[in-house]
C-alpha cells in the first residue's frame, strides 16, 4: 500500500491526523506521513482519504 499527499492541495485541516495518527502527523506546521504504511493500517488510511476535505490524499494498491 502506498500513500501520497499532494502538498500543493493540502490545507492542513488535520482530519487525516485524527483518522490515522500512526500514519499522519504535523511536524511544526507541516504535514508529514508514512508513504508505505503496513497493511494493518489500511482501514485508518482509507478513513483519512475519505475525511480529507480537499482530496489531497491518494491510496495506491495493496503492494506494500
Tab-separated table of C-alpha atoms in Angstrom:
chain	number	residue	atom	x	y	z
A	1	UNK	CA	0.000	0.000	0.000
A	2	UNK	CA	1.332	3.401	-0.986
A	3	UNK	CA	0.048	6.724	0.307
A	4	UNK	CA	0.580	10.032	-1.441
A	5	UNK	CA	-0.336	13.503	-0.232
A	6	UNK	CA	-0.426	16.311	-2.769
A	7	UNK	CA	1.154	19.002	-0.606
A	8	UNK	CA	0.039	21.698	-3.066
A	9	UNK	CA	-3.569	20.763	-2.268
A	10	UNK	CA	-3.159	20.049	1.445
A	11	UNK	CA	-4.737	22.812	3.530
A	12	UNK	CA	-3.615	21.378	6.913
A	13	UNK	CA	-7.128	20.674	8.172
A	14	UNK	CA	-5.691	17.757	10.169
A	15	UNK	CA	-8.556	15.336	9.664
A	16	UNK	CA	-6.115	12.706	8.403
A	17	UNK	CA	-4.136	13.009	11.641
A	18	UNK	CA	-7.248	12.195	13.657
A	19	UNK	CA	-8.220	9.323	11.344
A	20	UNK	CA	-4.757	7.719	11.168
A	21	UNK	CA	-2.406	9.177	13.799
A	22	UNK	CA	0.176	6.427	13.264
A	23	UNK	CA	0.474	7.406	9.595
A	24	UNK	CA	-0.088	11.191	9.518
A	25	UNK	CA	1.229	13.901	11.853
A	26	UNK	CA	2.209	17.537	11.948
A	27	UNK	CA	5.903	18.431	12.253
A	28	UNK	CA	5.844	22.075	13.320
A	29	UNK	CA	3.195	23.353	10.882
A	30	UNK	CA	3.735	20.915	8.012
A	31	UNK	CA	2.029	17.584	7.472
A	32	UNK	CA	4.286	14.541	7.468
A	33	UNK	CA	3.240	10.988	6.670
A	34	UNK	CA	4.437	7.424	6.246
A	35	UNK	CA	4.335	6.746	2.482
A	36	UNK	CA	4.272	2.936	2.890
A	37	UNK	CA	2.248	2.049	5.986
A	38	UNK	CA	1.647	-1.579	6.867
A	39	UNK	CA	-1.463	-3.400	5.720
A	40	UNK	CA	-2.735	-3.309	9.302
A	41	UNK	CA	-3.241	0.452	8.865
A	42	UNK	CA	-5.413	0.150	5.734
A	43	UNK	CA	-8.749	0.946	7.419
A	44	UNK	CA	-7.295	4.032	9.114
A	45	UNK	CA	-5.697	5.273	5.890
A	46	UNK	CA	-8.904	4.730	3.930
A	47	UNK	CA	-10.737	6.797	6.548
A	48	UNK	CA	-8.090	9.522	6.215
A	49	UNK	CA	-8.537	9.565	2.433
A	50	UNK	CA	-12.299	9.932	2.825
A	51	UNK	CA	-12.012	12.581	5.528
A	52	UNK	CA	-9.735	14.923	3.569
A	53	UNK	CA	-11.932	17.869	2.530
A	54	UNK	CA	-9.653	18.843	-0.378
A	55	UNK	CA	-8.963	15.256	-1.557
A	56	UNK	CA	-5.205	15.674	-1.239
A	57	UNK	CA	-4.596	12.060	-0.152
A	58	UNK	CA	-4.499	9.116	-2.529
A	59	UNK	CA	-4.012	5.433	-1.818
A	60	UNK	CA	-2.348	3.173	-4.367
A	61	UNK	CA	-2.772	-0.579	-4.323
A	62	UNK	CA	-2.131	-3.409	-1.928
A	63	UNK	CA	1.577	-3.898	-2.577
A	64	UNK	CA	3.426	-2.795	0.413
